[in-house]
Each structure stands twice: as structure tokens, then as C-alpha cells.
PDB file of C-alpha atoms and ligand atoms in Angstrom:
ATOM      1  CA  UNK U   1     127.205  53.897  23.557  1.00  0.00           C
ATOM      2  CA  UNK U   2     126.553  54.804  19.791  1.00  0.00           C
ATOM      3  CA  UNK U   3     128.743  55.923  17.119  1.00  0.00           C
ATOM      4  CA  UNK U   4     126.552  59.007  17.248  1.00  0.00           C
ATOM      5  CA  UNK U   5     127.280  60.093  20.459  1.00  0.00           C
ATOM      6  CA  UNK U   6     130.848  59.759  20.099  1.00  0.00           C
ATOM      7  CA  UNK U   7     133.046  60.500  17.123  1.00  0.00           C
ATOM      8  CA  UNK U   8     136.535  59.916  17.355  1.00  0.00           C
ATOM      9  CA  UNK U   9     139.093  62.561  16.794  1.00  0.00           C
ATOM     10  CA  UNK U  10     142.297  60.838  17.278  1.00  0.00           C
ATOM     11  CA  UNK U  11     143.934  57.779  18.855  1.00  0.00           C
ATOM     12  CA  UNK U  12     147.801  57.969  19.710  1.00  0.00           C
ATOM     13  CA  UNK U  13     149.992  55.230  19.556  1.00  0.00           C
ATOM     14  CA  UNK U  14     149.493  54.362  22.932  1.00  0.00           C
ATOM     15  CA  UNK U  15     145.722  53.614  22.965  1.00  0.00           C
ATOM     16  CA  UNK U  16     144.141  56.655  24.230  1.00  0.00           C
ATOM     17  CA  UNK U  17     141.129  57.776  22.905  1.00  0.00           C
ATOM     18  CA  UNK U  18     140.341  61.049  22.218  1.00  0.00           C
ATOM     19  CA  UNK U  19     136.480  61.908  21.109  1.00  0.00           C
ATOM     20  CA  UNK U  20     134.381  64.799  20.566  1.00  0.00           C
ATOM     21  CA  UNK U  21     130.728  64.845  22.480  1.00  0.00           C
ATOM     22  CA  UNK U  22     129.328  67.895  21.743  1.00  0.00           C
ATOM     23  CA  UNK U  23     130.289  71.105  19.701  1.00  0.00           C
ATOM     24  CA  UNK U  24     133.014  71.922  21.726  1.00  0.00           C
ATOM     25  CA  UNK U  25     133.147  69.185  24.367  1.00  0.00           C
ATOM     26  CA  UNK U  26     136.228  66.404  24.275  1.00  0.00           C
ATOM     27  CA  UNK U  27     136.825  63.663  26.275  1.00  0.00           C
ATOM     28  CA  UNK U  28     140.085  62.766  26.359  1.00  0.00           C
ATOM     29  CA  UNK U  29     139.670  58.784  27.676  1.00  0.00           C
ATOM     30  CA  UNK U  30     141.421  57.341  30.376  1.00  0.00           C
ATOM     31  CA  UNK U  31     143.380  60.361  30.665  1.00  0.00           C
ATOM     32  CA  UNK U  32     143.751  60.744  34.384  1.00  0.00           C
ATOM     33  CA  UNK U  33     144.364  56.398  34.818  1.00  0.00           C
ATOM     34  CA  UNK U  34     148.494  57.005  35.073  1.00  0.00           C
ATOM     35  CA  UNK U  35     148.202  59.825  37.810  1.00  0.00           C
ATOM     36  CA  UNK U  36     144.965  58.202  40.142  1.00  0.00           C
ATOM     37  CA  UNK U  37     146.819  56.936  43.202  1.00  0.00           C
ATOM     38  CA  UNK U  38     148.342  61.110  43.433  1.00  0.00           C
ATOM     39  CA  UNK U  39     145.146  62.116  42.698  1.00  0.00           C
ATOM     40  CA  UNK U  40     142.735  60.179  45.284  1.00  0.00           C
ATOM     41  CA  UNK U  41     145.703  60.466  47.674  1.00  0.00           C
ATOM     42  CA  UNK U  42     144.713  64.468  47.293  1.00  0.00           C
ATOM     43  CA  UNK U  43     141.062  63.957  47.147  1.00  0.00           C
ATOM     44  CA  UNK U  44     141.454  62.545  50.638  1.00  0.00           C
ATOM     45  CA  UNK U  45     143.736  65.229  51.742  1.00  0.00           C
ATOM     46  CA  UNK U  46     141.180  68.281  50.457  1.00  0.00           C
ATOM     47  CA  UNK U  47     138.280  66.177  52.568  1.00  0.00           C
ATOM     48  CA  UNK U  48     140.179  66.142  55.620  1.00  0.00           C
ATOM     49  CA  UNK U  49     140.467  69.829  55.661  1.00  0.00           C
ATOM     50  CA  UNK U  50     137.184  70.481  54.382  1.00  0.00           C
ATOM     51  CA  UNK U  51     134.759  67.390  54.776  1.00  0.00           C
ATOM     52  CA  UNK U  52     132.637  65.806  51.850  1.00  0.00           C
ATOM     53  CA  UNK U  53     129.151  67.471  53.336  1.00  0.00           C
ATOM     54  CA  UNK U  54     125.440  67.442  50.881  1.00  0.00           C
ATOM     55  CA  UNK U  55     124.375  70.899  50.221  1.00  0.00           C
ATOM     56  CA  UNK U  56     120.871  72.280  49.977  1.00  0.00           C
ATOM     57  CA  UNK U  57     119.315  73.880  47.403  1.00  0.00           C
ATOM     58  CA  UNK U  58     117.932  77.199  46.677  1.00  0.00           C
ATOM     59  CA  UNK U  59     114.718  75.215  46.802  1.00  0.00           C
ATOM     60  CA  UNK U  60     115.709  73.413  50.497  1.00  0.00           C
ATOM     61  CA  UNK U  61     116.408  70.260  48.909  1.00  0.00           C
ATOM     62  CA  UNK U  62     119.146  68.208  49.930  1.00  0.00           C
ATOM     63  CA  UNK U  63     121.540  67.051  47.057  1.00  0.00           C
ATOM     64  CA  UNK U  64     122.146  63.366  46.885  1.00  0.00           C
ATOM     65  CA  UNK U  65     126.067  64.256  46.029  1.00  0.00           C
ATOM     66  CA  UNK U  66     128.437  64.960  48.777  1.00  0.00           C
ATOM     67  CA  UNK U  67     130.455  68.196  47.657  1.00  0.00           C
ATOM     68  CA  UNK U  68     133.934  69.629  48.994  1.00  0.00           C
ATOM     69  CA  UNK U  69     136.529  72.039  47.087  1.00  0.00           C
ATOM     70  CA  UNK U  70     139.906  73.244  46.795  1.00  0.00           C
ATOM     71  CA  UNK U  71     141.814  76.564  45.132  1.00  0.00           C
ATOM     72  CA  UNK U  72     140.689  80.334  45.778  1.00  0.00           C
ATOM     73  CA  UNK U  73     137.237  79.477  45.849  1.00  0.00           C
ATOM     74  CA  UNK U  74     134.853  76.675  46.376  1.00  0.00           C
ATOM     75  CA  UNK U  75     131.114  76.437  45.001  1.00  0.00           C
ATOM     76  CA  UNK U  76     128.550  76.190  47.673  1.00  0.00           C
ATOM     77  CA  UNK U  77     124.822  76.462  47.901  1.00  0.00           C
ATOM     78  CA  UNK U  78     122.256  77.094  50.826  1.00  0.00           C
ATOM     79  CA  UNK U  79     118.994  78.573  51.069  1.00  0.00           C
ATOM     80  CA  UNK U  80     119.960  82.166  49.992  1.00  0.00           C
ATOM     81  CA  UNK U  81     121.293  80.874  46.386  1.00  0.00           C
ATOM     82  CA  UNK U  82     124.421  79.128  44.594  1.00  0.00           C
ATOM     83  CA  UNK U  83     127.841  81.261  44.877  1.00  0.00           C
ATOM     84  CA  UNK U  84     131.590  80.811  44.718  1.00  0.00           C
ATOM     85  CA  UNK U  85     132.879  81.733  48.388  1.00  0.00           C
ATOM     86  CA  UNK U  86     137.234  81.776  49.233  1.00  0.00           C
ATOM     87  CA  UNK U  87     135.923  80.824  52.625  1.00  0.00           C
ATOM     88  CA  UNK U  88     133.979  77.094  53.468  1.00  0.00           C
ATOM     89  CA  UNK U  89     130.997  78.450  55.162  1.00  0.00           C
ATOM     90  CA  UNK U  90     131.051  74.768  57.629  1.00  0.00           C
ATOM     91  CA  UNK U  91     134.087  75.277  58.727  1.00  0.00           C
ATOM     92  CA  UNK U  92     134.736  79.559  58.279  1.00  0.00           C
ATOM     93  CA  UNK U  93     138.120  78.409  57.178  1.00  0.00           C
ATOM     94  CA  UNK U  94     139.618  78.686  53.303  1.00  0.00           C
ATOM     95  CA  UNK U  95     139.516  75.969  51.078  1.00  0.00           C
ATOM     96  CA  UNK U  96     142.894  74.078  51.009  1.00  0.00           C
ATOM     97  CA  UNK U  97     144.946  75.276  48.306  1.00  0.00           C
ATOM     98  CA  UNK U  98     144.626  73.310  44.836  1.00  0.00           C
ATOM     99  CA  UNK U  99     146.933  70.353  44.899  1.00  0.00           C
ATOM    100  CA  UNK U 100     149.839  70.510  42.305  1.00  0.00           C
ATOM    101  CA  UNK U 101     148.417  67.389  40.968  1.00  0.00           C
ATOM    102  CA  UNK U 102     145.084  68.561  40.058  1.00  0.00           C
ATOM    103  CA  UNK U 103     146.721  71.833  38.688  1.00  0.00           C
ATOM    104  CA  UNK U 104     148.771  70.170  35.784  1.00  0.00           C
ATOM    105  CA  UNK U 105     146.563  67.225  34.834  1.00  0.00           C
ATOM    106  CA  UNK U 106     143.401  69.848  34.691  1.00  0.00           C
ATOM    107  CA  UNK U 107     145.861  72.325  32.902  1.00  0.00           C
ATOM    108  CA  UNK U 108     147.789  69.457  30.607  1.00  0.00           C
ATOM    109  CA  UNK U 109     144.022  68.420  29.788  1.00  0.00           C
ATOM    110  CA  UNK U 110     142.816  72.086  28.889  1.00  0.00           C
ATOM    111  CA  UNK U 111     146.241  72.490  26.698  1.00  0.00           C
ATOM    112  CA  UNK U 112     145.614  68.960  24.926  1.00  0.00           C
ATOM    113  CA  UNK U 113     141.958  70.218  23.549  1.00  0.00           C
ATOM    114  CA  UNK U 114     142.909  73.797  22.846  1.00  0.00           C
ATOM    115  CA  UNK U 115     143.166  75.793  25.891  1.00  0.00           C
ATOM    116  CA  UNK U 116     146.680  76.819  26.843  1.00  0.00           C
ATOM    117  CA  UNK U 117     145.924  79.427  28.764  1.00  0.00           C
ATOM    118  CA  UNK U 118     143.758  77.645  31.141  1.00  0.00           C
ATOM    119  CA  UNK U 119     144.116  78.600  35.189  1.00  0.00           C
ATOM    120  CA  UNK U 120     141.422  76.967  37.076  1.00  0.00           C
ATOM    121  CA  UNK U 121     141.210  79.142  40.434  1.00  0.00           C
ATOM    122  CA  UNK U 122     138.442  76.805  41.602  1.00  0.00           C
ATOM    123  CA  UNK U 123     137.786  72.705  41.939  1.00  0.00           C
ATOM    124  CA  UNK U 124     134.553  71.389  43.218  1.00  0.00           C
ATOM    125  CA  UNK U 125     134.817  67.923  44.536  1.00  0.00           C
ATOM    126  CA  UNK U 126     131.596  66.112  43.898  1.00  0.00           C
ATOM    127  CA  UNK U 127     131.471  62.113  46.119  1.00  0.00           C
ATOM    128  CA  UNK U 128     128.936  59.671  44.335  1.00  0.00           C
ATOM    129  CA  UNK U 129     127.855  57.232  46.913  1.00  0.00           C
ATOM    130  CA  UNK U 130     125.044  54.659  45.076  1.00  0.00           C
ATOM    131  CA  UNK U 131     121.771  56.971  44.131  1.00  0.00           C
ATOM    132  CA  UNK U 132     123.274  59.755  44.331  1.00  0.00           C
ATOM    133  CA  UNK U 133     122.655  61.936  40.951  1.00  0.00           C
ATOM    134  CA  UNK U 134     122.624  65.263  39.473  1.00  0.00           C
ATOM    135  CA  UNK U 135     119.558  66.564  37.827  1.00  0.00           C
ATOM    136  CA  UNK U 136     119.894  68.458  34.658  1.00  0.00           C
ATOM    137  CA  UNK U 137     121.362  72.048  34.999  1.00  0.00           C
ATOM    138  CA  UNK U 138     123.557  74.237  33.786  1.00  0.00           C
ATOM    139  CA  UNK U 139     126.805  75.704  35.176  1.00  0.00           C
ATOM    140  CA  UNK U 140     126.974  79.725  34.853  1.00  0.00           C
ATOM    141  CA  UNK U 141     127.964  81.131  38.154  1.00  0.00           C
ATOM    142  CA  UNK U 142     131.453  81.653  36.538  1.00  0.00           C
ATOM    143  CA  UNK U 143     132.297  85.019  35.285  1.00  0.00           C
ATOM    144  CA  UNK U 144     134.361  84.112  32.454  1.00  0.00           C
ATOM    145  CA  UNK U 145     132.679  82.231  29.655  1.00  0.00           C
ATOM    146  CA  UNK U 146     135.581  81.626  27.624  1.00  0.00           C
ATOM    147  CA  UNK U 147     137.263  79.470  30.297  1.00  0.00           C
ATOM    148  CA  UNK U 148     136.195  75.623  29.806  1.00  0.00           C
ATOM    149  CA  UNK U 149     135.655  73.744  32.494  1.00  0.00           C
ATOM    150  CA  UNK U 150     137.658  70.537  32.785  1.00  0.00           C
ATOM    151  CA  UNK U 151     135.828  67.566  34.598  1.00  0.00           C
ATOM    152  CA  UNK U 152     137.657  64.127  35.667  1.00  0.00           C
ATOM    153  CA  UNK U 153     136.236  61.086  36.782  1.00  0.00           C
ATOM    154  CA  UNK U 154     137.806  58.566  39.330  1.00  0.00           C
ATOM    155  CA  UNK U 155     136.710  55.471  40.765  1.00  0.00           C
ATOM    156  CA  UNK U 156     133.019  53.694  39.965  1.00  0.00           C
ATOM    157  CA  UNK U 157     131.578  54.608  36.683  1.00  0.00           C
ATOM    158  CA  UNK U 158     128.542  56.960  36.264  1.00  0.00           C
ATOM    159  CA  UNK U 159     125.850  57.491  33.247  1.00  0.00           C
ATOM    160  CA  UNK U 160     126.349  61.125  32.156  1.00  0.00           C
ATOM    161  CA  UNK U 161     123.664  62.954  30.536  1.00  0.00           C
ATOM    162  CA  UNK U 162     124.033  65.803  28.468  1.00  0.00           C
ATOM    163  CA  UNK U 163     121.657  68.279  26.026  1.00  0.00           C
ATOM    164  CA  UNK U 164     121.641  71.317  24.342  1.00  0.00           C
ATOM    165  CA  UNK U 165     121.563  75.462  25.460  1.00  0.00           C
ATOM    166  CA  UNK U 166     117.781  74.526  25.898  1.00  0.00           C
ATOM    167  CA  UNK U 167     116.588  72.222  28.805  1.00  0.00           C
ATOM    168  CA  UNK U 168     113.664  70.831  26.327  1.00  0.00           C
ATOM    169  CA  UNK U 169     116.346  69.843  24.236  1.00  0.00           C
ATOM    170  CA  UNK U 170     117.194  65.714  23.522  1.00  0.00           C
ATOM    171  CA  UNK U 171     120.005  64.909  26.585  1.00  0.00           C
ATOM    172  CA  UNK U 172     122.455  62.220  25.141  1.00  0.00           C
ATOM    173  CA  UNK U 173     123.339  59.514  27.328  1.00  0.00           C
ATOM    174  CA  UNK U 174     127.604  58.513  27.461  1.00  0.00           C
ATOM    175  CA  UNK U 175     129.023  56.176  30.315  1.00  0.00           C
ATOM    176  CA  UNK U 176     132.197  57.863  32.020  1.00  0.00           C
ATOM    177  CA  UNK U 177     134.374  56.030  33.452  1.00  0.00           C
ATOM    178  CA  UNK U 178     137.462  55.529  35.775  1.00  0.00           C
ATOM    179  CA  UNK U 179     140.164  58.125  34.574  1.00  0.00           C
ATOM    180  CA  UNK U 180     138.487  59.983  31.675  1.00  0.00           C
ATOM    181  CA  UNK U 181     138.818  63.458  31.269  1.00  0.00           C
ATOM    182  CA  UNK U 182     136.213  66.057  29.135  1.00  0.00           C
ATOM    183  CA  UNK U 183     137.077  69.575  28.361  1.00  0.00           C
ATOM    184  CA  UNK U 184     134.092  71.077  28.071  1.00  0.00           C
ATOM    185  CA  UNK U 185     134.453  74.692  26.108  1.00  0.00           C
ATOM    186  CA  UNK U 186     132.729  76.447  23.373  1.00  0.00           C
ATOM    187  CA  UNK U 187     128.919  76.030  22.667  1.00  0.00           C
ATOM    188  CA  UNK U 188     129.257  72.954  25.300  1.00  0.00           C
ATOM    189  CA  UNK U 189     130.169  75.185  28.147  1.00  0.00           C
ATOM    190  CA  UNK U 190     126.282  75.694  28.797  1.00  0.00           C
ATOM    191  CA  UNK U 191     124.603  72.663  27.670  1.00  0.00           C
ATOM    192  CA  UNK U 192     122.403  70.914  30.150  1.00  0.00           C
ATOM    193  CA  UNK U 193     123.980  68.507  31.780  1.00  0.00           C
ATOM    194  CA  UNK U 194     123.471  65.915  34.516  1.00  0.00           C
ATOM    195  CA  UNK U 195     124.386  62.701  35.667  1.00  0.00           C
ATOM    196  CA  UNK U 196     121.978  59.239  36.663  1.00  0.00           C
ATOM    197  CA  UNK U 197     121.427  57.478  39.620  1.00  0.00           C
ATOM    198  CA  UNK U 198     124.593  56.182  40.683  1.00  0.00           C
ATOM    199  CA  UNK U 199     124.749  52.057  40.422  1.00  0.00           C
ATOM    200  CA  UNK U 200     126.381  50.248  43.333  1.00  0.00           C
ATOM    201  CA  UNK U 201     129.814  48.649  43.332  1.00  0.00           C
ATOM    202  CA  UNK U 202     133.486  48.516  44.891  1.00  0.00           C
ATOM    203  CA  UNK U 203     136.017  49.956  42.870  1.00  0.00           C
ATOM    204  CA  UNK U 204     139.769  49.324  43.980  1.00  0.00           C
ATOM    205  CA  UNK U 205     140.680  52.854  44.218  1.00  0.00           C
ATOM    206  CA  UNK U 206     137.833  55.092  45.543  1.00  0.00           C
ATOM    207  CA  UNK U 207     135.897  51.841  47.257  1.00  0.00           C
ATOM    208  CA  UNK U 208     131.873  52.316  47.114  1.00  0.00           C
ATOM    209  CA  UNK U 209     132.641  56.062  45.164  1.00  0.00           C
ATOM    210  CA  UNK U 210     132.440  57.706  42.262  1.00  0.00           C
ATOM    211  CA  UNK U 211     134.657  61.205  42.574  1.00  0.00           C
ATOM    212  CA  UNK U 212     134.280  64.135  40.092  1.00  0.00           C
ATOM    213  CA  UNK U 213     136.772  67.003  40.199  1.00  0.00           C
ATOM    214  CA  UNK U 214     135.264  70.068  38.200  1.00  0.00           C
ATOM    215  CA  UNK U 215     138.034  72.366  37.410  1.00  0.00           C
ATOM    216  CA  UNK U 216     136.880  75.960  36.648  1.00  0.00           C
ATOM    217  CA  UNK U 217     137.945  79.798  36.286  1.00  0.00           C
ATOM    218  CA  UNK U 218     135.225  81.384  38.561  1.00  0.00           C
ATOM    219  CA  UNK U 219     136.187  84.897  38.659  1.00  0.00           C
TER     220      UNK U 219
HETATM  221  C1  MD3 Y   1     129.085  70.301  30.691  1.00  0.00           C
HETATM  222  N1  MD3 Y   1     129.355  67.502  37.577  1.00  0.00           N
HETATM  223  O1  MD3 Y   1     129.821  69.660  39.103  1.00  0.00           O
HETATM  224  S1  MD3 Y   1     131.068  66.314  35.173  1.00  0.00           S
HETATM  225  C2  MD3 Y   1     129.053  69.824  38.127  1.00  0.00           C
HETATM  226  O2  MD3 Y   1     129.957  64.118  37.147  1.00  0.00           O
HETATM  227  C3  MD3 Y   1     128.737  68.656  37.287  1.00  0.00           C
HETATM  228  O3  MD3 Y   1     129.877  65.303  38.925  1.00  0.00           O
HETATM  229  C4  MD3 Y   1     129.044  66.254  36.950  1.00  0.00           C
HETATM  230  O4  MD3 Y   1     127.958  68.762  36.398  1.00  0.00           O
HETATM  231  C5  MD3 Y   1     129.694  65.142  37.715  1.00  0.00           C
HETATM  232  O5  MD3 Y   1     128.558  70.882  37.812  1.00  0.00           O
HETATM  233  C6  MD3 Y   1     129.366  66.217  35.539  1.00  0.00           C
HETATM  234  C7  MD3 Y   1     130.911  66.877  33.542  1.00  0.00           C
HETATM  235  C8  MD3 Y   1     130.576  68.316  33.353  1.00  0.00           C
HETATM  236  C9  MD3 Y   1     130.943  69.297  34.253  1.00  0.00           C
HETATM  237  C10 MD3 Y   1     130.680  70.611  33.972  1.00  0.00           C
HETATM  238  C11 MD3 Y   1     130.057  70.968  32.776  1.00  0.00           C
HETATM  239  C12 MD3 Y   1     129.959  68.652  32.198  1.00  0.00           C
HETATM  240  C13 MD3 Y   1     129.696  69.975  31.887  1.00  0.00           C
HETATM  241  C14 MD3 Y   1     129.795  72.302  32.433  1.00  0.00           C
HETATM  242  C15 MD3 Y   1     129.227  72.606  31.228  1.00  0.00           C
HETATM  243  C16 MD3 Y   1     128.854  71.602  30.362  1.00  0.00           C
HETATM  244 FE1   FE Y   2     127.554  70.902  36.064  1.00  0.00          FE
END
């Protein structure tokens, strides 16, 4: 990746990486490495409740990405339009509560790049299995703009892609990788964003996966 796309706002004496993306938008690298075994551990534990499962589209297209979610409310999508629902439509049931550790490394995240007051009442679960990709959208079924939204990556490493408030304009192209952690919140909240075509490989935690927890305030 270039120097462009990433500038670096600070590096503690530990290593970690912090760098801004986008007016607004900071990954914090590698963040979420220490805390990955709790974290799949609870990945696993949300899908046994509520099964990975590919949604369809407003349009009747089937996404590539396997989606499941924890907290209040989960993000789903079927024929009749996108939503946040506090029940899983599959299985009528509510989504399993948000585990503790997804609550304090989202919040400890949000705190580290300026957003103490952070309380994600939603997480969408998003399973990468190889070609599985996210077209270029935007994320605005939340009510409160202010809110960021915290994303973290575990397991195989994906190519995000990310623009501007326009879809026409130039979309930026920055590897993320096992543990990292981006706080997306100002300007960035509604930049087009997507990810590529997920490459094969094994990773030693998630196996043939790439995971992505979205943390969000939805209502
Ligand atoms: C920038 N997920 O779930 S995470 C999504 O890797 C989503 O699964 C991708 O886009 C994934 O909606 C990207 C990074 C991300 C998440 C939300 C954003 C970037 C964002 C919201 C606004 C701007
Ligand atoms: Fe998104």
C-alpha cells in the first residue's frame, strides 16, 4: 500500500500502528491480535444461536458474504428492503446478546480514536469464504450519524476498498488484515466502501475465513 493511502498518526512503544485513512477514518493496526482466541471463541458462540446464512438483496440477489449478528438488533435484508430487526427473521428468535468481549474491544477502540461515549447496540457478523465480496455501498440505515462505526477484522486478509460521499468518486485500495481495527467516524462514516473478491487460504484461527464484526449504534 502507498504512503498516500496511509499516513501515520502515532506508533506506541509497543509497535502498534495507528493510521488515518480517510477524513475521519483510523485504523488502529493489529489492535484486536491480543484478544482473537476470546473473540472467535464468541464468533462461534453468536453462529450457533443464530447461523452464518447469505442474505438477498432488495434486488433478489444473493450476497456472496454469509451474515449473522449479536446485541439489540441485527441488520438483515430480503426482498422488501435492508432494516435493523431485535428479532432474526430465520429463526423468530432474538439475536444473542453482545458478548462482553466484543463490547470493550469495540468500545476501548471507539475511546482510543475519539469516541468515549460509544455504545454499539448492534454487531453484524459478516463470514468471507474465498469470492465472497462486498460491492461498493454505503451504510445509513442507522439513525444516529454521529455514532462511528467500529469494524474488526479476524482471520484471512481481505482488499478493502474505500471512496468518497460520491459513488463516482476514486475508491482507494488498503489490505486489512488479521486483528486490525478502523473507527470509522466523521466525513468517513458515509464514504463508499466495499471489499474484493476474497483470495483463498487457511489461516490458523478462523481456517478458510475471513470474519468482520461491524459494531454500530442503530437506533
Ligand atoms: C466505512 N463491511 O458490514 S468493514 C459492512 O469487511 C461492511 O465486512 C466490510 O462494509 C467488511 O457494512 C467493511 C469496514 C467498514 C465498515 C463500515 C463502514 C467501513 C466503513 C461504514 C462507513 C464507512
Ligand atoms: Fe459497509
Amino acid at each position: 500500500m502507498t504512503r498516500e493511502q496511509l499516513s501515520l498518526l502515532s506508533l506506541d512503544p509497543a509497535g502498534a500502528a495507528t493510521y488515518a485513512l480517510a477524513e475521519g477514518a483510523v485504523l488502529l493496526r493489529g489492535f484486536a491480535k491480543s484478544k482473537e482466541a476470546r473473540l472467535f471463541a464468541d464468533v462461534e458462540r453468536v453462529a450457533a444461536h443464530c447461523p452464518f446464512r447469505h442474505l438477498v438483496t432488495p434486488g433478489g440477489f444473493r450476497m456472496s458474504v454469509a451474515m449473522t449478528n449479536c446485541g439489540e438488533l441485527g441488520w438483515v435484508s430480503d426482498e422488501r428492503g435492508y432494516r435493523y430487526s431485535p428479532v432474526d427473521p430465520q429463526t423468530g428468535f432474538a439475536w444473542p446478546a453482545m458478548p462482553q468481549s466484543f463490547f470493550d474491544l469495540a468500545t476501548t477502540a471507539a475511546r482510543s480514536a475519539g469516541y468515549p461515549s460509544f455504545v454499539p447496540d448492534a454487531c453484524l457478523v459478516n463470514r468471507y469464504a474465498p469470492g465472497a465480496r462486498l460491492t461498493l455501498h454505503q451504510d445509513k440505515n442507522e439513525r444516529d450519524a454521529r455514532a462511528p462505526i467500529v469494524s474488526v477484522s479476524l482471520g484471512l486478509s481481505a482488499v478493502f476498498l474505500f471512496g468518497g460521499a460520491a459513488r463516482s468518486d476514486r475508491t482507494a485500495r488498503v489490505p486489512l488484515v488479521h486483528g486490525d481495527v478502523v473507527v470509522w467516524g466523521g466525513p468517513s462514516r458515509f464514504f463508499y466502501h466495499g471489499v474484493l473478491a476474497l483470495e483463498g487460504g487457511v489461516h490458523p484461527l478462523t481456517g478458510g475465513y475471513r470474519i468482520n464484526l461491524t459494531f454500530r449504534k442503530a437506533v
